[in-house]
mmCIF file of C-alpha atoms in Angstrom:
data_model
loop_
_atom_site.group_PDB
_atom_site.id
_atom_site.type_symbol
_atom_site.label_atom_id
_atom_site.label_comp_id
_atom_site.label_asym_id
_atom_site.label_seq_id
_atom_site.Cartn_x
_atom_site.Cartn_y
_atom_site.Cartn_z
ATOM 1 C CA UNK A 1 0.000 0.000 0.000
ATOM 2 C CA UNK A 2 3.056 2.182 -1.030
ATOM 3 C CA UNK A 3 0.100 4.604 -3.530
ATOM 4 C CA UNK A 4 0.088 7.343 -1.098
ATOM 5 C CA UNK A 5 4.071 7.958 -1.874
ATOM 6 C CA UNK A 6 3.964 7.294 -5.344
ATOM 7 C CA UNK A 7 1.561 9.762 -5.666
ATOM 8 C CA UNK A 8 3.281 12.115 -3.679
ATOM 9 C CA UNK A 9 6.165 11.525 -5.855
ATOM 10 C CA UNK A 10 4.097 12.629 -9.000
ATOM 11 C CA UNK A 11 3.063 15.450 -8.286
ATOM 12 C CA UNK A 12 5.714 18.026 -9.594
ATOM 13 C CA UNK A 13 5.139 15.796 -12.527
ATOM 14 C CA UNK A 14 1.665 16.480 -12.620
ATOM 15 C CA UNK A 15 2.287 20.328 -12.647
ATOM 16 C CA UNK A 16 3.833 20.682 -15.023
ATOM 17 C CA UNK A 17 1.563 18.311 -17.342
ATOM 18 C CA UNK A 18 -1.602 20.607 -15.972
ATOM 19 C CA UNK A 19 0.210 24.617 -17.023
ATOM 20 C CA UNK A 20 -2.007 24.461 -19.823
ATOM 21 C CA UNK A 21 -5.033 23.728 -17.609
ATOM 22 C CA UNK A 22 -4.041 26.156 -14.826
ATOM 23 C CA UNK A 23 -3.603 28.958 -17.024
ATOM 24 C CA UNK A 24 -0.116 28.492 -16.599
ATOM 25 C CA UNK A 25 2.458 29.388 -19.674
ATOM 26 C CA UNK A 26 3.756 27.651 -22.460
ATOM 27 C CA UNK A 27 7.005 26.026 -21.668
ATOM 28 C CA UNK A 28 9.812 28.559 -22.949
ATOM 29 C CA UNK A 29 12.048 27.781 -25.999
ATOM 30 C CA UNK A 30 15.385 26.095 -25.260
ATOM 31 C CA UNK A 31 14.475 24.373 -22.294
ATOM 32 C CA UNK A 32 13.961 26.685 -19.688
ATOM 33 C CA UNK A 33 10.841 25.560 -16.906
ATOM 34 C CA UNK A 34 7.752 27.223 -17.414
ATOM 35 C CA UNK A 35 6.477 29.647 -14.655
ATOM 36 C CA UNK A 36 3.760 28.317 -11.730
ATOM 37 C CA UNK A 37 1.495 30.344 -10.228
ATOM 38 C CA UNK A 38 0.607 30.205 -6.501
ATOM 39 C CA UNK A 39 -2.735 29.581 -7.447
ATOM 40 C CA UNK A 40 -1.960 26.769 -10.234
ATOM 41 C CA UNK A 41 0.318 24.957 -7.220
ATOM 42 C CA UNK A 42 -2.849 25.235 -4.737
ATOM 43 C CA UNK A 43 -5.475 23.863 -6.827
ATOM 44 C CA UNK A 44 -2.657 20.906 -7.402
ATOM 45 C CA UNK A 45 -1.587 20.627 -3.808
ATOM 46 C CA UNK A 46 -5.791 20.576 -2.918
ATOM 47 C CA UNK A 47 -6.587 18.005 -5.500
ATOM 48 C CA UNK A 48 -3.635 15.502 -4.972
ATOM 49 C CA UNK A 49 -4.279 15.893 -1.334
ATOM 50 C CA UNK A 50 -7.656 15.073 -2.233
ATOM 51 C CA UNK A 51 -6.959 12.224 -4.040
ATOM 52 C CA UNK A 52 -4.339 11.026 -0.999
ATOM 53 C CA UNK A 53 -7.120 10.886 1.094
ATOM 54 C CA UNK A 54 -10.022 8.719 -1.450
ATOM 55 C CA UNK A 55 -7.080 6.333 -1.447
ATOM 56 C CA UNK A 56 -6.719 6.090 2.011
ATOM 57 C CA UNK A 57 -10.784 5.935 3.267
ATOM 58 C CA UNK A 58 -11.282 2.799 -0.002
ATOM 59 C CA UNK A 59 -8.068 0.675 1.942
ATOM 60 C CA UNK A 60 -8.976 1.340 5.318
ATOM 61 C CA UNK A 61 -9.361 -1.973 6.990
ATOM 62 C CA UNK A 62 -13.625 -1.108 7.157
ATOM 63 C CA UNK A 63 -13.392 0.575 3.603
ATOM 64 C CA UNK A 64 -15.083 -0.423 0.346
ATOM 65 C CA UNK A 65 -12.065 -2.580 -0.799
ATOM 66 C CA UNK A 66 -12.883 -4.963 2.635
ATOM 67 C CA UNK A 67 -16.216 -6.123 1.346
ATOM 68 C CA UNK A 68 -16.322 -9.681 1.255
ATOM 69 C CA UNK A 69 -19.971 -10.408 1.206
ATOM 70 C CA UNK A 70 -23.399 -9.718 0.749
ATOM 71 C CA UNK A 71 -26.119 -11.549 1.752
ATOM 72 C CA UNK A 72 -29.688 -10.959 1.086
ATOM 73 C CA UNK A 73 -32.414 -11.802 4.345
ATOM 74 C CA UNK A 74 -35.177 -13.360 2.297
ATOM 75 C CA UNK A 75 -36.587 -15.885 5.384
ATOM 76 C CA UNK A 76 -38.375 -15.603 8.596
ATOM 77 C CA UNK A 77 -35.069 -16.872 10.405
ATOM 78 C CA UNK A 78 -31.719 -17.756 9.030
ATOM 79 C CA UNK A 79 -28.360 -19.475 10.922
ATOM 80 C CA UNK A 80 -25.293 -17.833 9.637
ATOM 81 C CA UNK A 81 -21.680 -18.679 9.636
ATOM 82 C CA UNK A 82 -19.273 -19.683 7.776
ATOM 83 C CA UNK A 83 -19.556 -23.623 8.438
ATOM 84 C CA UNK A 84 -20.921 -25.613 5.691
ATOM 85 C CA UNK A 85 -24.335 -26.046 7.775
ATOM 86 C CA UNK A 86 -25.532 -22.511 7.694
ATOM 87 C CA UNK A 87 -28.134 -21.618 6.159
ATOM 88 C CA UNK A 88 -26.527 -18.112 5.004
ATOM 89 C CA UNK A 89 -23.296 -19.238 4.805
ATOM 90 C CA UNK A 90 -20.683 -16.473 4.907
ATOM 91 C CA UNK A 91 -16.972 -16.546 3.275
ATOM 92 C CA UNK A 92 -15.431 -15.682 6.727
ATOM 93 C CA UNK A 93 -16.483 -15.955 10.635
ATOM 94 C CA UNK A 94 -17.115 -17.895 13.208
ATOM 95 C CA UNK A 95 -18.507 -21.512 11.491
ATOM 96 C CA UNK A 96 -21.593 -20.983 13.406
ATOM 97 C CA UNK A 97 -22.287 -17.273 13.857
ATOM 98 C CA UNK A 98 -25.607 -17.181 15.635
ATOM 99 C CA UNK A 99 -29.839 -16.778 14.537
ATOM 100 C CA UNK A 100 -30.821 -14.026 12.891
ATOM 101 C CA UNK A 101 -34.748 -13.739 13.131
ATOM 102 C CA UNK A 102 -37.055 -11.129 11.648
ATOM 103 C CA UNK A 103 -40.030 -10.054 13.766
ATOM 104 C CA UNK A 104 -42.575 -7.226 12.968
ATOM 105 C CA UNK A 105 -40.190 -5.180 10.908
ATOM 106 C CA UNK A 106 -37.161 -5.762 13.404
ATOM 107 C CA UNK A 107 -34.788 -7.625 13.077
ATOM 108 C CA UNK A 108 -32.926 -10.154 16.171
ATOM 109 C CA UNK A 109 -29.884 -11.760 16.384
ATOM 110 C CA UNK A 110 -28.887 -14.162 19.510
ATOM 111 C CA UNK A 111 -25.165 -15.476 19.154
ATOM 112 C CA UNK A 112 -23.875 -18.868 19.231
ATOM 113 C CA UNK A 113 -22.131 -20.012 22.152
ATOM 114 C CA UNK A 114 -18.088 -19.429 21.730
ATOM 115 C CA UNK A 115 -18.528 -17.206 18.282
ATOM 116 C CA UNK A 116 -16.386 -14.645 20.242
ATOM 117 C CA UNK A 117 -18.201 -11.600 18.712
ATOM 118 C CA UNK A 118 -18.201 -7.879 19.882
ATOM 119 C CA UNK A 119 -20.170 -4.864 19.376
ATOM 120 C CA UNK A 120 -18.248 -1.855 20.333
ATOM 121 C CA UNK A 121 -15.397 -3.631 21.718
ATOM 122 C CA UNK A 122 -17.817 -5.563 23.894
ATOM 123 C CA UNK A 123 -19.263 -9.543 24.171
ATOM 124 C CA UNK A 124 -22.032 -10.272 22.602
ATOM 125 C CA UNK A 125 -23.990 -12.114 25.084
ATOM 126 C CA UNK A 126 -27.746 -13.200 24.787
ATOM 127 C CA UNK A 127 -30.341 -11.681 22.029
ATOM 128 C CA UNK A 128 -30.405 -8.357 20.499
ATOM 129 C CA UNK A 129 -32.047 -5.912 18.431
ATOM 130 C CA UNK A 130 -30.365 -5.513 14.980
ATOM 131 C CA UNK A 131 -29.911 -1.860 13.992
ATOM 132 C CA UNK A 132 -29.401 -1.033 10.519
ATOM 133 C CA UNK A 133 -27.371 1.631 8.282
ATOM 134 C CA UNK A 134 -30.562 3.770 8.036
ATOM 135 C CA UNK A 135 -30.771 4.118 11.853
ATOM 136 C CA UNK A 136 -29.118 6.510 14.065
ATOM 137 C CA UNK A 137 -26.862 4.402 15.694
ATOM 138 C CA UNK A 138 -26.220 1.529 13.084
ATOM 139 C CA UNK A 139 -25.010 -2.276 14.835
ATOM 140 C CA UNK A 140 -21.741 -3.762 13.823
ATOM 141 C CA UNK A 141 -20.324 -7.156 14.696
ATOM 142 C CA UNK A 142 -17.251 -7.514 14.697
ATOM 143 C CA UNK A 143 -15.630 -10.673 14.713
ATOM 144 C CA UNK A 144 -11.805 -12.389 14.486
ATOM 145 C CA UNK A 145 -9.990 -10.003 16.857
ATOM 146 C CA UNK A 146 -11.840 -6.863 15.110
ATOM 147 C CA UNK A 147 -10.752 -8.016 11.443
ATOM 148 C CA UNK A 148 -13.761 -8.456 10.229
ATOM 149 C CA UNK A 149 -17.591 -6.977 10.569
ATOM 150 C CA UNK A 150 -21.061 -7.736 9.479
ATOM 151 C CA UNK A 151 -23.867 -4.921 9.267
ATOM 152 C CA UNK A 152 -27.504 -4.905 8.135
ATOM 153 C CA UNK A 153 -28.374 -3.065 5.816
ATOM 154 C CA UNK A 154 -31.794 -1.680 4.644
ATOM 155 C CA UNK A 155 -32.648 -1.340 1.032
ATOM 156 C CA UNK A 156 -36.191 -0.545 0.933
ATOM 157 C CA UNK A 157 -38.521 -3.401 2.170
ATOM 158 C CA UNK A 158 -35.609 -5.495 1.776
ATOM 159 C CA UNK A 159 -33.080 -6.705 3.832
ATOM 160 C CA UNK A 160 -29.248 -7.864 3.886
ATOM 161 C CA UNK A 161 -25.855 -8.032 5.628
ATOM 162 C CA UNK A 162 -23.242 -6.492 4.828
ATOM 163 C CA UNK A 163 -19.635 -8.426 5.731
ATOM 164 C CA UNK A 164 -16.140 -7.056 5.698
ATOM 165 C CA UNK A 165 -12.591 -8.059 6.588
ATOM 166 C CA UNK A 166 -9.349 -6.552 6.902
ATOM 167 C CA UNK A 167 -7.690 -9.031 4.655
ATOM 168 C CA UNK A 168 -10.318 -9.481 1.623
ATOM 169 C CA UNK A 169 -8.219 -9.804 -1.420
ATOM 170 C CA UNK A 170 -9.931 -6.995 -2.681
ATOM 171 C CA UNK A 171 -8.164 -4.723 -0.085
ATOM 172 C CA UNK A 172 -4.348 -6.997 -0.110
ATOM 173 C CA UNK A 173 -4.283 -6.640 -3.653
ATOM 174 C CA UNK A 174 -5.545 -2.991 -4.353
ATOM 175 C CA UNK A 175 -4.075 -1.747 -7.398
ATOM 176 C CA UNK A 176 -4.246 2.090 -6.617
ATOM 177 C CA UNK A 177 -6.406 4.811 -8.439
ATOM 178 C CA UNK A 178 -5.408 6.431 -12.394
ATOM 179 C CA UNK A 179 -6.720 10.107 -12.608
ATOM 180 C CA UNK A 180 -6.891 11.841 -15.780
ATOM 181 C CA UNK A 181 -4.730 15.418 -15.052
ATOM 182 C CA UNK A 182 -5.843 17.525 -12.639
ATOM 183 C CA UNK A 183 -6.544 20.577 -15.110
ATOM 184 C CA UNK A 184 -8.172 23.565 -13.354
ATOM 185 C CA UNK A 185 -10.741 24.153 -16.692
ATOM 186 C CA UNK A 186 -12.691 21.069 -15.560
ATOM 187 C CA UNK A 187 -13.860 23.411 -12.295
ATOM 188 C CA UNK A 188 -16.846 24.639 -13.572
ATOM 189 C CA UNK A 189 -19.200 27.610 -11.941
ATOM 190 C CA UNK A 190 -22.155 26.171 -11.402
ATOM 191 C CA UNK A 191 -25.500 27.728 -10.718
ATOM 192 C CA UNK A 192 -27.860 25.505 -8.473
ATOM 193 C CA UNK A 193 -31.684 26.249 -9.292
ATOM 194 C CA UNK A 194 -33.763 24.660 -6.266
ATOM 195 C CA UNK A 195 -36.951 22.907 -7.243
ATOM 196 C CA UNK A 196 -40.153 24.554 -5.882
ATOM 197 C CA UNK A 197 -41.068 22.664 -4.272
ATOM 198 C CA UNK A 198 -38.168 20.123 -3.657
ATOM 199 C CA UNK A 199 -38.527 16.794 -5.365
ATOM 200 C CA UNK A 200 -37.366 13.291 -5.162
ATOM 201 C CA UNK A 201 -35.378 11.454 -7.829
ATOM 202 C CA UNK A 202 -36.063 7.458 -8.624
ATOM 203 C CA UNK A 203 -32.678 6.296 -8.952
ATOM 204 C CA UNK A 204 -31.980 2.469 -9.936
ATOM 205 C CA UNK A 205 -29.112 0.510 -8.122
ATOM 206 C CA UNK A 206 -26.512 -2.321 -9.224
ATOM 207 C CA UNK A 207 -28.669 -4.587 -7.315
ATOM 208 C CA UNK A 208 -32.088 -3.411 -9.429
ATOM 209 C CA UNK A 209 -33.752 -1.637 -6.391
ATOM 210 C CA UNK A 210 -35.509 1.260 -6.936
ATOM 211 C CA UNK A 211 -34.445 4.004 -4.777
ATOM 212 C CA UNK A 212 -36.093 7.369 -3.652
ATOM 213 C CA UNK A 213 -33.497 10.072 -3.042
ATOM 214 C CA UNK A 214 -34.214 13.833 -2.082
ATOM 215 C CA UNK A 215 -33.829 15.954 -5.369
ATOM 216 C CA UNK A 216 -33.875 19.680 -4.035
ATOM 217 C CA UNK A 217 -32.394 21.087 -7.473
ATOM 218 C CA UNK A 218 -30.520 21.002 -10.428
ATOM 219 C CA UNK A 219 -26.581 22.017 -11.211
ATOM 220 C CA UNK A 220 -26.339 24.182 -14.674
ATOM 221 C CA UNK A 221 -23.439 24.636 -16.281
ATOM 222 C CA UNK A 222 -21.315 25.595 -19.698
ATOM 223 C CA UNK A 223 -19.195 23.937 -21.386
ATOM 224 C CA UNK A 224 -17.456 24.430 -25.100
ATOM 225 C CA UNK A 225 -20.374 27.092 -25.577
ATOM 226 C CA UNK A 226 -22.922 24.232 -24.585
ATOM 227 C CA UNK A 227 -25.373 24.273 -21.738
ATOM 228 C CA UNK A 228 -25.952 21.285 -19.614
ATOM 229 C CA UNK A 229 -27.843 20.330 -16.121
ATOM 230 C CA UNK A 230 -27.249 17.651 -13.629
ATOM 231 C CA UNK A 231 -29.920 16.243 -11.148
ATOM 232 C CA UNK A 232 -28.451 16.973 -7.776
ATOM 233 C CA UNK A 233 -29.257 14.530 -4.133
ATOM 234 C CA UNK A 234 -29.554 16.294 -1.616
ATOM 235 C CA UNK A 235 -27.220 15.895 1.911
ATOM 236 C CA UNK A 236 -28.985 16.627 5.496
ATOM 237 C CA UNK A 237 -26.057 19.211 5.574
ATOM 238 C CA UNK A 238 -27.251 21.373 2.547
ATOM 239 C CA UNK A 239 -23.955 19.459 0.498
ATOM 240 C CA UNK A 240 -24.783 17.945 -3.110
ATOM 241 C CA UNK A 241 -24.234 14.578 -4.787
ATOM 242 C CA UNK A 242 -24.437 14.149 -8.320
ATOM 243 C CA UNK A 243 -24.500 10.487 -9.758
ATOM 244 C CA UNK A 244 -23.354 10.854 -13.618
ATOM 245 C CA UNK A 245 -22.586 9.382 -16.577
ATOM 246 C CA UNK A 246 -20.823 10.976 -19.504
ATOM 247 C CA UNK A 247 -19.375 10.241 -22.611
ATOM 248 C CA UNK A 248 -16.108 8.948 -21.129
ATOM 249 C CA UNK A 249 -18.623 6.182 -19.081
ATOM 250 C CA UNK A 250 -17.075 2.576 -20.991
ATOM 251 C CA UNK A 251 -14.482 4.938 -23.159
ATOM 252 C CA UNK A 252 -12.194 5.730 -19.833
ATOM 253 C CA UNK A 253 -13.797 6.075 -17.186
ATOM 254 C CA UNK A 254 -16.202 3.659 -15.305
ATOM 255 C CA UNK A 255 -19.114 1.972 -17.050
ATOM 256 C CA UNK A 256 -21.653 2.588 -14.374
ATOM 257 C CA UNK A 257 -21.018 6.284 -14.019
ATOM 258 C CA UNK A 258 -18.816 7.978 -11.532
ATOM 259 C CA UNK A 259 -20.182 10.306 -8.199
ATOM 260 C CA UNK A 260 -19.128 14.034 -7.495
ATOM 261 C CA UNK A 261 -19.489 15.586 -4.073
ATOM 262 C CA UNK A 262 -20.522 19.230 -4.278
ATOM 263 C CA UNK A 263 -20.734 21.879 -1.219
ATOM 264 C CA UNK A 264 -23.775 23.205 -0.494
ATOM 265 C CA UNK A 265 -24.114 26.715 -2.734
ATOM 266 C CA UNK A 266 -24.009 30.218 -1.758
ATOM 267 C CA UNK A 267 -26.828 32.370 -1.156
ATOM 268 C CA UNK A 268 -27.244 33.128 -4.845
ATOM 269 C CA UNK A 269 -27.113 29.556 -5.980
ATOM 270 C CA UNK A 270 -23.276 30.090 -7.380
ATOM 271 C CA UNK A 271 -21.566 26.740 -6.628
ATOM 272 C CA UNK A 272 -18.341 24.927 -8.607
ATOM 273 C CA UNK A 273 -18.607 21.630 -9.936
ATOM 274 C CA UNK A 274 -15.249 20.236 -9.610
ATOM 275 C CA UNK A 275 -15.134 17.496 -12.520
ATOM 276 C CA UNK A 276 -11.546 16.604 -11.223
ATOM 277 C CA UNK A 277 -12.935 15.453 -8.346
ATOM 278 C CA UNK A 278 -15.132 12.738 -9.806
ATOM 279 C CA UNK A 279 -14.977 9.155 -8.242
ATOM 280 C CA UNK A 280 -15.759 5.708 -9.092
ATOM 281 C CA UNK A 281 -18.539 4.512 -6.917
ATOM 282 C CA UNK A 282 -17.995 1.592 -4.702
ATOM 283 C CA UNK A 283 -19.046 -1.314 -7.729
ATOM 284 C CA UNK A 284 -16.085 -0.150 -9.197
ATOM 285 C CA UNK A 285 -14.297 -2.093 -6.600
ATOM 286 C CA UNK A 286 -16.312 -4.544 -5.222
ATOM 287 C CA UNK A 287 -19.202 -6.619 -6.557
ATOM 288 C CA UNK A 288 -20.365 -7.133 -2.847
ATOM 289 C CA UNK A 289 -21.845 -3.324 -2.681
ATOM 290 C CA UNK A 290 -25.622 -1.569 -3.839
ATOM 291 C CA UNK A 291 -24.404 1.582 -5.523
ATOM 292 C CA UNK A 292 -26.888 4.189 -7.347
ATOM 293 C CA UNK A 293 -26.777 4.469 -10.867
ATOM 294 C CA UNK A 294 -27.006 7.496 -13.489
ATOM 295 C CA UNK A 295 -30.384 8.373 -13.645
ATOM 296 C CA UNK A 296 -31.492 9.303 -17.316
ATOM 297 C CA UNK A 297 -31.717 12.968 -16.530
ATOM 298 C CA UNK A 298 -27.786 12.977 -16.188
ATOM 299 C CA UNK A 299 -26.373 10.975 -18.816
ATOM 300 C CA UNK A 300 -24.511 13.902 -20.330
ATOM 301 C CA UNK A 301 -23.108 14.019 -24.334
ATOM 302 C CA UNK A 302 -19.622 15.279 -23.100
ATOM 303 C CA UNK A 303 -16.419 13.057 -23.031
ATOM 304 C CA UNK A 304 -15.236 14.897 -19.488
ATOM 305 C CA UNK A 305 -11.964 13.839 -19.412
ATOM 306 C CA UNK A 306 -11.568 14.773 -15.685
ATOM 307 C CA UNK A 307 -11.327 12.837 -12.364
ATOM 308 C CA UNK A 308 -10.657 8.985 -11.272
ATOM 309 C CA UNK A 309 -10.362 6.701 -14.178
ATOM 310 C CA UNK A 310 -11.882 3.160 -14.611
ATOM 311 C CA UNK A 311 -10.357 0.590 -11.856
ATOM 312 C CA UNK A 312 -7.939 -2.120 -13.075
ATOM 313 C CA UNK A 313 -8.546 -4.531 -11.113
ATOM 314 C CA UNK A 314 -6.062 -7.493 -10.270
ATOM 315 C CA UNK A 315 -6.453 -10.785 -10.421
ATOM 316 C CA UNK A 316 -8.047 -12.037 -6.997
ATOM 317 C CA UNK A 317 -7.136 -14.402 -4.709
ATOM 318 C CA UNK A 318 -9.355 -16.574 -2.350
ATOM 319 C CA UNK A 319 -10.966 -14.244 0.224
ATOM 320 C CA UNK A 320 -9.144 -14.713 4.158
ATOM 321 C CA UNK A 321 -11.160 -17.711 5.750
ATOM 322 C CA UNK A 322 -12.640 -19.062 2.470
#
C-alpha cells in the first residue's frame, strides 16, 4: 500500500503536465521551466491531497475494498456462519455465527455459544435488536480479533448483511487509483436552481432496487459554448451529490457512471462543480456493494476527461477464511 508515496512523488510531474489547464504558460524555448502560479500549485496541492485521502478511506481496513460479502435476508429466520451447515453461509467468521430472526419489521440476532463476537469492543452475550445503516446508531459485529464486521443493511422493504474483513483480497491486492490530469478548466461555476417545491429522484441501483433520493435542485453549467444540467441529491447538511454518466462512461472512465461531491451553494445559488474530483462509486471495486446508478436525466453528451479513471482490477485471490 506504497500509492500514497507514489503519488506524492508525482506530483511536480503532474504540474507541469496541468500549465495548460491552470492557465499556466507555455514552456519557454530552449528548455527553460515554465512559470507556476501560486494559485496553479494550490489547486494541485488541494486536489492531490484530495486524491491522498479517497485512497486512504477505499483501503482502510472497514473501507469499500474490505467487502467480502453480501447476503440478502429473504426468510423468517436464518443461521449464519461460515460452516458448511448454515443456512446463510458467509466466506469468513465464526462456522456458526448465531440466529438471525425477523419479527414485525425488526430484526434479532442471539449469538452462538463461543462465536467470540463484539459490538463496540464488547461480548455479545444473549439476544439483540439488529440496527441497521438507516438508523441513528447503526449495529456492527465484529468478529476475528476486530478483522472483520457484518452490518444490516436496509434497502427498501428489503433486507441484507453487509460483511467485511481486513484481509479481503480486494483490499491486499488494491491496485491504486489512475486520474486523468488535474486541469483547473474542468472546475466549472455552477449555478444551483432549487426545485419549488423540492422533489425526489427514482434512482436504480446495481442490485435493481428502486431508490427514492431527495432531489432539491438542479446544477447548470457551460461547457465548449454548450449548456448542460445535472440532477443533484440532496445531503442533510445542505452538500450535493451528483451520480453521472458521460461520454467517457465505458471509453475511460467507469461503465456505471462515476459520483461528485458538491458543497452546499451560496446564497445566490453560485456553486463549482469540480469534474476533477469525480470518483468511481464503490461497484467499481467490489461486486459485494448496492451503488446508485445514473439516472437518465444525467447521462450527459460530453467526453469529461476529468477525475478517477476506470479501476484495473487485479487478479483475486481466495478471500481470508474461504
Amino acid at each position: 500500500m506504497d500509492n500514497n508515496k507514489k503519488m506524492l512523488g508525482v506530483l511536480l510531474g503532474a504540474c507541469l503536465a496541468v500549465l495548460a489547464g491552470c492557465g499556466g504558460k507555455d514552456k519557454p524555448e530552449g528548455g527553460e521551466q515554465a512559470s507556476v502560479s501560486a494559485d496553479d500549485l494550490a489547486f494541485l496541492n488541494d486536489n492531490q491531497a484530495w486524491r491522498i485521502e479517497r485512497h486512504s478511506h477505499l483501503v482502510q481496513p472497514d473501507g469499500w475494498t474490505s467487502l467480502v460479502g453480501l447476503h440478502w435476508l429473504t426468510l423468517k429466520a436464518h443461521y449464519i456462519g461460515s460452516g458448511a451447515t448454515s443456512g446463510l453461509r458467509l466466506a469468513v467468521g465464526p462456522e456458526k455465527m448465531g440466529l438471525i430472526r425477523r419479527e414485525d419489521g425488526k430484526v434479532w440476532f442471539t449469538p452462538e455459544a463461543g462465536a467470540q463476537l463484539r459490538i463496540n469492543d464488547q461480548p455479545v452475550r444473549g439476544r439483540i435488536l439488529w440496527h441497521s445503516d438507516q438508523d441513528a446508531e447503526p449495529t456492527v459485529i465484529t468478529f476475528d480479533e476486530g478483522k472483520g464486521s457484518i452490518s444490516l443493511l436496509q434497502r427498501g422493504s428489503h433486507q441484507a448483511l453487509r460483511v467485511r474483513h481486513a484481509d479481503a483480497s480486494t483490499r491486499q491486492q488494491f491496485a491504486g487509483l489512475d486520474y486523468w490530469p488535474a486541469d483547473r478548466r474542468w472546475a466549472v461555476p455552477a449555478r444551483f436552481v432549487a426545485h419549488t417545491p423540492a422533489r425526489t429522484l427514482q434512482v436504480v441501483d446495481m442490485v435493481g432496487m428502486n431508490n427514492t433520493l431527495a432531489n432539491p435542485g438542479r446544477l447548470e453549467f457551460e461547457r465548449g459554448g454548450q449548456r448542460y444540467s445535472l440532477e443533484a441529491v440532496g445531503n442533510p447538511d445542505g452538500s450535493l451529490l451528483v451520480i453521472m454518466a458521460d461520454r467517457t462512461s465505458g471509453h475511460g472512465s467507469y461503465a456505471a457512471g462515476r459520483y461528485i461531491d458538491v458543497p452546499a451553494p451560496d446564497a445566490q445559488g453560485a456553486v463549482v462543480l469540480d469534474f476533477n474530483r469525480s470518483y468511481n462509486p464503490p461497484c467499481a471495486f467490489t461486486i459485494y456493494a448496492t451503488c446508485p446508478l445514473p439516472p437518465a436525466e444525467n447521462r450527459l453528451d460530453l467526453r469529461i476527461e476529468a477525475g478517477e479513471k476506470a479501476y484495473a482490477h487485479k487478479p483475486l485471490a481466495q478471500e481470508a477464511g474461504a
